[in-house]
Amino acid sequence: MKRVLLAGVALGAIWLSGQLAANATTIDDPLHGTCLVGCTANAGPPPNISMANPTNFGFQAAPAAVSGALYMDFLVPVADGVPGSISVTGSMFGAQSFTANLVSPTPWTSGFLDTYLNINGSPSNPIDAFANSSGGFYVVQGLAGTYTLPQQGTALSDGTTPLWTVSGGLPNNTSVVGFLTTDGGASFIATANSSALHVPEPIVGAGLPGMVTALLGLVGLSRFRKRRQLAG
């Protein structure tokens, strides 16, 4: 009986030590892309946040607000050519303007983004978690500044989510992710794989209905004028 009790106490001690270790582990708050207008969830594959234009976009955190230095990475498909620097304007709610520069002339073609960047990031971002990844990406990165990113789902009208704009636009199929460090760069909170911002290609023919309507209107107006002239 004593042996059974001792075994139970030992198992309880092991469980308790495991719980204490788990509670001592830092819980990452993954970042999630958002924008003021034009962001829609895209189920994929792979899933992302579709952003029609890189205007007034930013990042929030889950499950709670988090403070630190925010880096922003633009993943430009190799098919679009080697990108130059990207000027990012702080457009709303305290966001600072900054310039993002090419990390390396050698593109990222396999594995995880944090490994390519030589940092320790969590959650992991495998290359196939991003749309249009078959040919790899050039990575353009900049330090956006130090901020407190609010909890995911916070209304942007609250004014606590810093927002940025790339006035010149971004190449088609570029994805945008954030990395935030709270400890000076020893580790980074990465963007959730389903919450990267993605600039899709324009839909071919999307503007045709409006053009056809306008042309039909001009034809009708021309015929109306001719009839009036003949009647006169």
CSV table of C-alpha atoms in Angstrom, one decimal:
chain,number,residue,atom,x,y,z
A,1,MET,CA,0.0,0.0,0.0
A,2,LYS,CA,2.8,2.4,0.9
A,3,ARG,CA,4.5,1.6,-2.5
A,4,VAL,CA,1.3,2.6,-4.3
A,5,LEU,CA,1.1,5.8,-2.4
A,6,LEU,CA,4.7,6.7,-3.0
A,7,ALA,CA,4.3,6.0,-6.7
A,8,GLY,CA,1.2,8.2,-6.8
A,9,VAL,CA,3.1,11.0,-5.0
A,10,ALA,CA,6.0,10.7,-7.5
A,11,LEU,CA,3.7,10.8,-10.5
A,12,GLY,CA,1.9,13.9,-9.0
A,13,ALA,CA,5.3,15.6,-8.5
A,14,ILE,CA,6.2,14.9,-12.1
A,15,TRP,CA,2.9,16.3,-13.4
A,16,LEU,CA,3.2,19.4,-11.2
A,17,SER,CA,6.7,20.1,-12.4
A,18,GLY,CA,5.5,19.7,-16.0
A,19,GLN,CA,2.7,22.2,-15.4
A,20,LEU,CA,5.0,24.7,-13.8
A,21,ALA,CA,7.4,24.4,-16.8
A,22,ALA,CA,4.5,24.9,-19.2
A,23,ASN,CA,3.3,27.9,-17.3
A,24,ALA,CA,6.8,29.4,-17.4
A,25,THR,CA,7.0,29.0,-21.2
A,26,THR,CA,6.3,32.3,-23.1
A,27,ILE,CA,3.1,32.1,-25.0
A,28,ASP,CA,3.4,33.7,-28.4
A,29,ASP,CA,0.8,36.1,-29.7
A,30,PRO,CA,0.7,35.5,-33.4
A,31,LEU,CA,0.2,38.6,-35.6
A,32,HIS,CA,-2.8,39.0,-37.9
A,33,GLY,CA,-3.0,41.3,-40.9
A,34,THR,CA,-5.8,43.8,-41.2
A,35,CYS,CA,-6.7,46.8,-43.2
A,36,LEU,CA,-9.3,49.7,-43.0
A,37,VAL,CA,-11.0,48.9,-46.3
A,38,GLY,CA,-10.8,46.1,-48.8
A,39,CYS,CA,-9.5,43.2,-46.7
A,40,THR,CA,-11.3,39.9,-47.1
A,41,ALA,CA,-10.5,36.5,-45.7
A,42,ASN,CA,-9.5,34.0,-48.4
A,43,ALA,CA,-9.9,30.4,-47.6
A,44,GLY,CA,-7.2,29.4,-50.1
A,45,PRO,CA,-5.3,27.3,-50.6
A,46,PRO,CA,-3.3,28.6,-49.0
A,47,PRO,CA,-5.5,30.8,-46.7
A,48,ASN,CA,-4.6,34.5,-46.4
A,49,ILE,CA,-6.1,38.0,-46.1
A,50,SER,CA,-6.7,39.3,-49.6
A,51,MET,CA,-5.8,43.0,-49.8
A,52,ALA,CA,-6.9,44.7,-53.0
A,53,ASN,CA,-4.6,47.7,-52.4
A,54,PRO,CA,-1.8,48.3,-49.9
A,55,THR,CA,-3.6,51.2,-48.3
A,56,ASN,CA,-4.1,51.6,-44.5
A,57,PHE,CA,-3.0,48.1,-43.5
A,58,GLY,CA,-1.4,46.9,-40.3
A,59,PHE,CA,-1.3,44.1,-37.8
A,60,GLN,CA,-3.0,43.0,-34.6
A,61,ALA,CA,-2.2,40.3,-32.1
A,62,ALA,CA,-3.9,37.3,-30.6
A,63,PRO,CA,-4.9,36.3,-28.0
A,64,ALA,CA,-3.8,39.6,-26.4
A,65,ALA,CA,-2.2,43.0,-27.1
A,66,VAL,CA,1.6,42.9,-27.3
A,67,SER,CA,4.3,45.6,-27.4
A,68,GLY,CA,7.7,45.6,-29.1
A,69,ALA,CA,9.7,46.4,-32.2
A,70,LEU,CA,7.7,45.6,-35.4
A,71,TYR,CA,9.5,44.5,-38.6
A,72,MET,CA,7.5,44.3,-41.9
A,73,ASP,CA,8.5,41.8,-44.6
A,74,PHE,CA,7.3,42.0,-48.2
A,75,LEU,CA,7.5,38.7,-50.1
A,76,VAL,CA,7.8,39.5,-53.8
A,77,PRO,CA,7.5,36.5,-56.2
A,78,VAL,CA,10.7,35.8,-58.1
A,79,ALA,CA,8.6,35.9,-61.3
A,80,ASP,CA,8.1,39.6,-60.7
A,81,GLY,CA,11.9,40.3,-60.9
A,82,VAL,CA,14.3,41.6,-58.3
A,83,PRO,CA,12.5,44.4,-56.3
A,84,GLY,CA,14.0,47.7,-55.3
A,85,SER,CA,13.4,49.3,-51.9
A,86,ILE,CA,9.8,49.9,-50.8
A,87,SER,CA,8.7,53.2,-49.3
A,88,VAL,CA,6.1,52.6,-46.6
A,89,THR,CA,4.1,55.6,-45.4
A,90,GLY,CA,2.7,55.7,-41.8
A,91,SER,CA,-0.8,56.8,-42.8
A,92,MET,CA,-2.9,56.5,-39.6
A,93,PHE,CA,-2.9,56.1,-35.8
A,94,GLY,CA,0.7,56.8,-35.0
A,95,ALA,CA,2.4,54.6,-37.6
A,96,GLN,CA,5.8,55.9,-38.6
A,97,SER,CA,7.1,55.9,-42.2
A,98,PHE,CA,10.0,53.7,-43.1
A,99,THR,CA,11.9,52.1,-46.0
A,100,ALA,CA,12.1,48.4,-46.6
A,101,ASN,CA,15.2,47.0,-48.4
A,102,LEU,CA,16.0,43.7,-50.1
A,103,VAL,CA,17.3,41.3,-47.5
A,104,SER,CA,19.4,39.2,-50.0
A,105,PRO,CA,19.9,38.9,-53.8
A,106,THR,CA,19.4,35.2,-53.2
A,107,PRO,CA,15.6,34.5,-53.0
A,108,TRP,CA,13.9,32.4,-50.4
A,109,THR,CA,12.9,29.1,-52.2
A,110,SER,CA,12.4,26.5,-49.5
A,111,GLY,CA,12.0,25.9,-45.8
A,112,PHE,CA,10.9,28.4,-43.2
A,113,LEU,CA,11.0,32.2,-43.4
A,114,ASP,CA,12.6,32.7,-40.0
A,115,THR,CA,15.4,30.3,-41.0
A,116,TYR,CA,16.0,32.3,-44.2
A,117,LEU,CA,16.0,35.5,-42.1
A,118,ASN,CA,18.4,33.9,-39.5
A,119,ILE,CA,16.0,34.7,-36.6
A,120,ASN,CA,14.0,32.6,-34.1
A,121,GLY,CA,10.3,33.2,-35.0
A,122,SER,CA,7.1,31.5,-33.9
A,123,PRO,CA,4.7,30.4,-35.3
A,124,SER,CA,6.7,28.9,-38.1
A,125,ASN,CA,6.1,30.2,-41.7
A,126,PRO,CA,6.8,27.5,-44.3
A,127,ILE,CA,7.1,28.8,-47.8
A,128,ASP,CA,4.0,26.8,-49.0
A,129,ALA,CA,1.9,28.8,-46.5
A,130,PHE,CA,2.0,31.7,-48.9
A,131,ALA,CA,0.2,32.1,-52.2
A,132,ASN,CA,2.3,32.0,-55.4
A,133,SER,CA,5.3,30.4,-53.7
A,134,SER,CA,6.3,27.9,-56.4
A,135,GLY,CA,9.2,30.0,-57.7
A,136,GLY,CA,10.2,31.5,-54.4
A,137,PHE,CA,10.2,35.0,-53.1
A,138,TYR,CA,12.6,38.0,-52.8
A,139,VAL,CA,12.2,39.3,-49.3
A,140,VAL,CA,12.1,43.1,-48.7
A,141,GLN,CA,12.3,44.0,-45.0
A,142,GLY,CA,12.1,47.2,-42.9
A,143,LEU,CA,11.8,48.2,-39.2
A,144,ALA,CA,8.4,49.8,-38.9
A,145,GLY,CA,9.1,51.1,-35.3
A,146,THR,CA,8.0,50.2,-31.7
A,147,TYR,CA,4.3,49.8,-31.0
A,148,THR,CA,1.7,48.2,-28.9
A,149,LEU,CA,-0.4,46.1,-31.3
A,150,PRO,CA,-4.0,45.6,-30.0
A,151,GLN,CA,-5.9,42.4,-29.6
A,152,GLN,CA,-7.1,40.8,-32.9
A,153,GLY,CA,-10.6,42.0,-33.7
A,154,THR,CA,-10.2,45.5,-32.1
A,155,ALA,CA,-12.1,48.0,-34.3
A,156,LEU,CA,-9.8,50.1,-36.4
A,157,SER,CA,-11.9,53.1,-35.6
A,158,ASP,CA,-10.6,52.7,-32.0
A,159,GLY,CA,-7.4,54.3,-33.3
A,160,THR,CA,-5.1,51.8,-31.5
A,161,THR,CA,-3.9,49.9,-34.6
A,162,PRO,CA,-1.1,51.7,-36.5
A,163,LEU,CA,-1.8,51.6,-40.3
A,164,TRP,CA,0.5,52.0,-43.3
A,165,THR,CA,0.2,52.6,-47.0
A,166,VAL,CA,2.5,51.9,-50.0
A,167,SER,CA,1.6,54.7,-52.3
A,168,GLY,CA,3.2,53.2,-55.4
A,169,GLY,CA,1.5,49.9,-54.9
A,170,LEU,CA,3.1,46.5,-54.6
A,171,PRO,CA,3.8,43.8,-57.3
A,172,ASN,CA,1.0,41.4,-58.0
A,173,ASN,CA,0.9,38.4,-55.6
A,174,THR,CA,3.1,40.0,-53.0
A,175,SER,CA,2.5,38.9,-49.4
A,176,VAL,CA,3.1,41.1,-46.4
A,177,VAL,CA,3.9,39.7,-42.9
A,178,GLY,CA,5.0,41.2,-39.6
A,179,PHE,CA,7.6,40.1,-37.0
A,180,LEU,CA,7.5,41.6,-33.6
A,181,THR,CA,10.2,41.2,-30.9
A,182,THR,CA,9.7,41.9,-27.3
A,183,ASP,CA,13.2,41.0,-26.2
A,184,GLY,CA,15.5,42.9,-28.5
A,185,GLY,CA,15.7,40.3,-31.2
A,186,ALA,CA,16.3,37.1,-29.3
A,187,SER,CA,12.9,35.8,-30.5
A,188,PHE,CA,10.1,37.1,-32.8
A,189,ILE,CA,6.4,36.7,-32.8
A,190,ALA,CA,5.5,35.9,-36.4
A,191,THR,CA,2.4,36.3,-38.5
A,192,ALA,CA,-0.2,33.4,-38.4
A,193,ASN,CA,0.0,31.4,-41.6
A,194,SER,CA,-3.7,32.1,-42.4
A,195,SER,CA,-3.3,35.9,-41.7
A,196,ALA,CA,-0.7,37.1,-44.1
A,197,LEU,CA,-1.8,40.0,-46.3
A,198,HIS,CA,-1.8,39.2,-50.0
A,199,VAL,CA,-2.1,41.5,-53.0
A,200,PRO,CA,-3.8,39.4,-55.7
A,201,GLU,CA,-3.7,39.9,-59.4
A,202,PRO,CA,-6.4,42.0,-60.9
A,203,ILE,CA,-9.3,39.9,-62.2
A,204,VAL,CA,-9.1,39.8,-66.0
A,205,GLY,CA,-12.2,41.4,-67.5
A,206,ALA,CA,-13.5,42.8,-64.2
A,207,GLY,CA,-13.9,46.3,-65.8
A,208,LEU,CA,-15.5,45.0,-69.0
A,209,PRO,CA,-19.2,45.3,-67.8
A,210,GLY,CA,-18.8,49.0,-67.1
A,211,MET,CA,-17.0,49.6,-70.3
A,212,VAL,CA,-19.7,47.8,-72.3
A,213,THR,CA,-22.4,49.7,-70.6
A,214,ALA,CA,-20.6,53.0,-71.3
A,215,LEU,CA,-20.1,52.1,-75.0
A,216,LEU,CA,-23.8,51.1,-75.4
A,217,GLY,CA,-24.8,54.4,-73.9
A,218,LEU,CA,-22.6,56.4,-76.3
A,219,VAL,CA,-24.1,54.4,-79.3
A,220,GLY,CA,-27.6,55.1,-78.1
A,221,LEU,CA,-26.9,58.8,-77.6
A,222,SER,CA,-25.4,59.0,-81.1
A,223,ARG,CA,-28.5,57.4,-82.7
A,224,PHE,CA,-30.8,59.7,-80.7
A,225,ARG,CA,-29.0,62.8,-82.0
A,226,LYS,CA,-29.2,61.5,-85.6
A,227,ARG,CA,-32.9,61.0,-85.3
A,228,ARG,CA,-33.4,64.5,-84.0
A,229,GLN,CA,-31.4,65.9,-86.9
A,230,LEU,CA,-33.5,64.0,-89.4
A,231,ALA,CA,-36.7,65.0,-87.7
A,232,GLY,CA,-35.6,68.7,-87.9
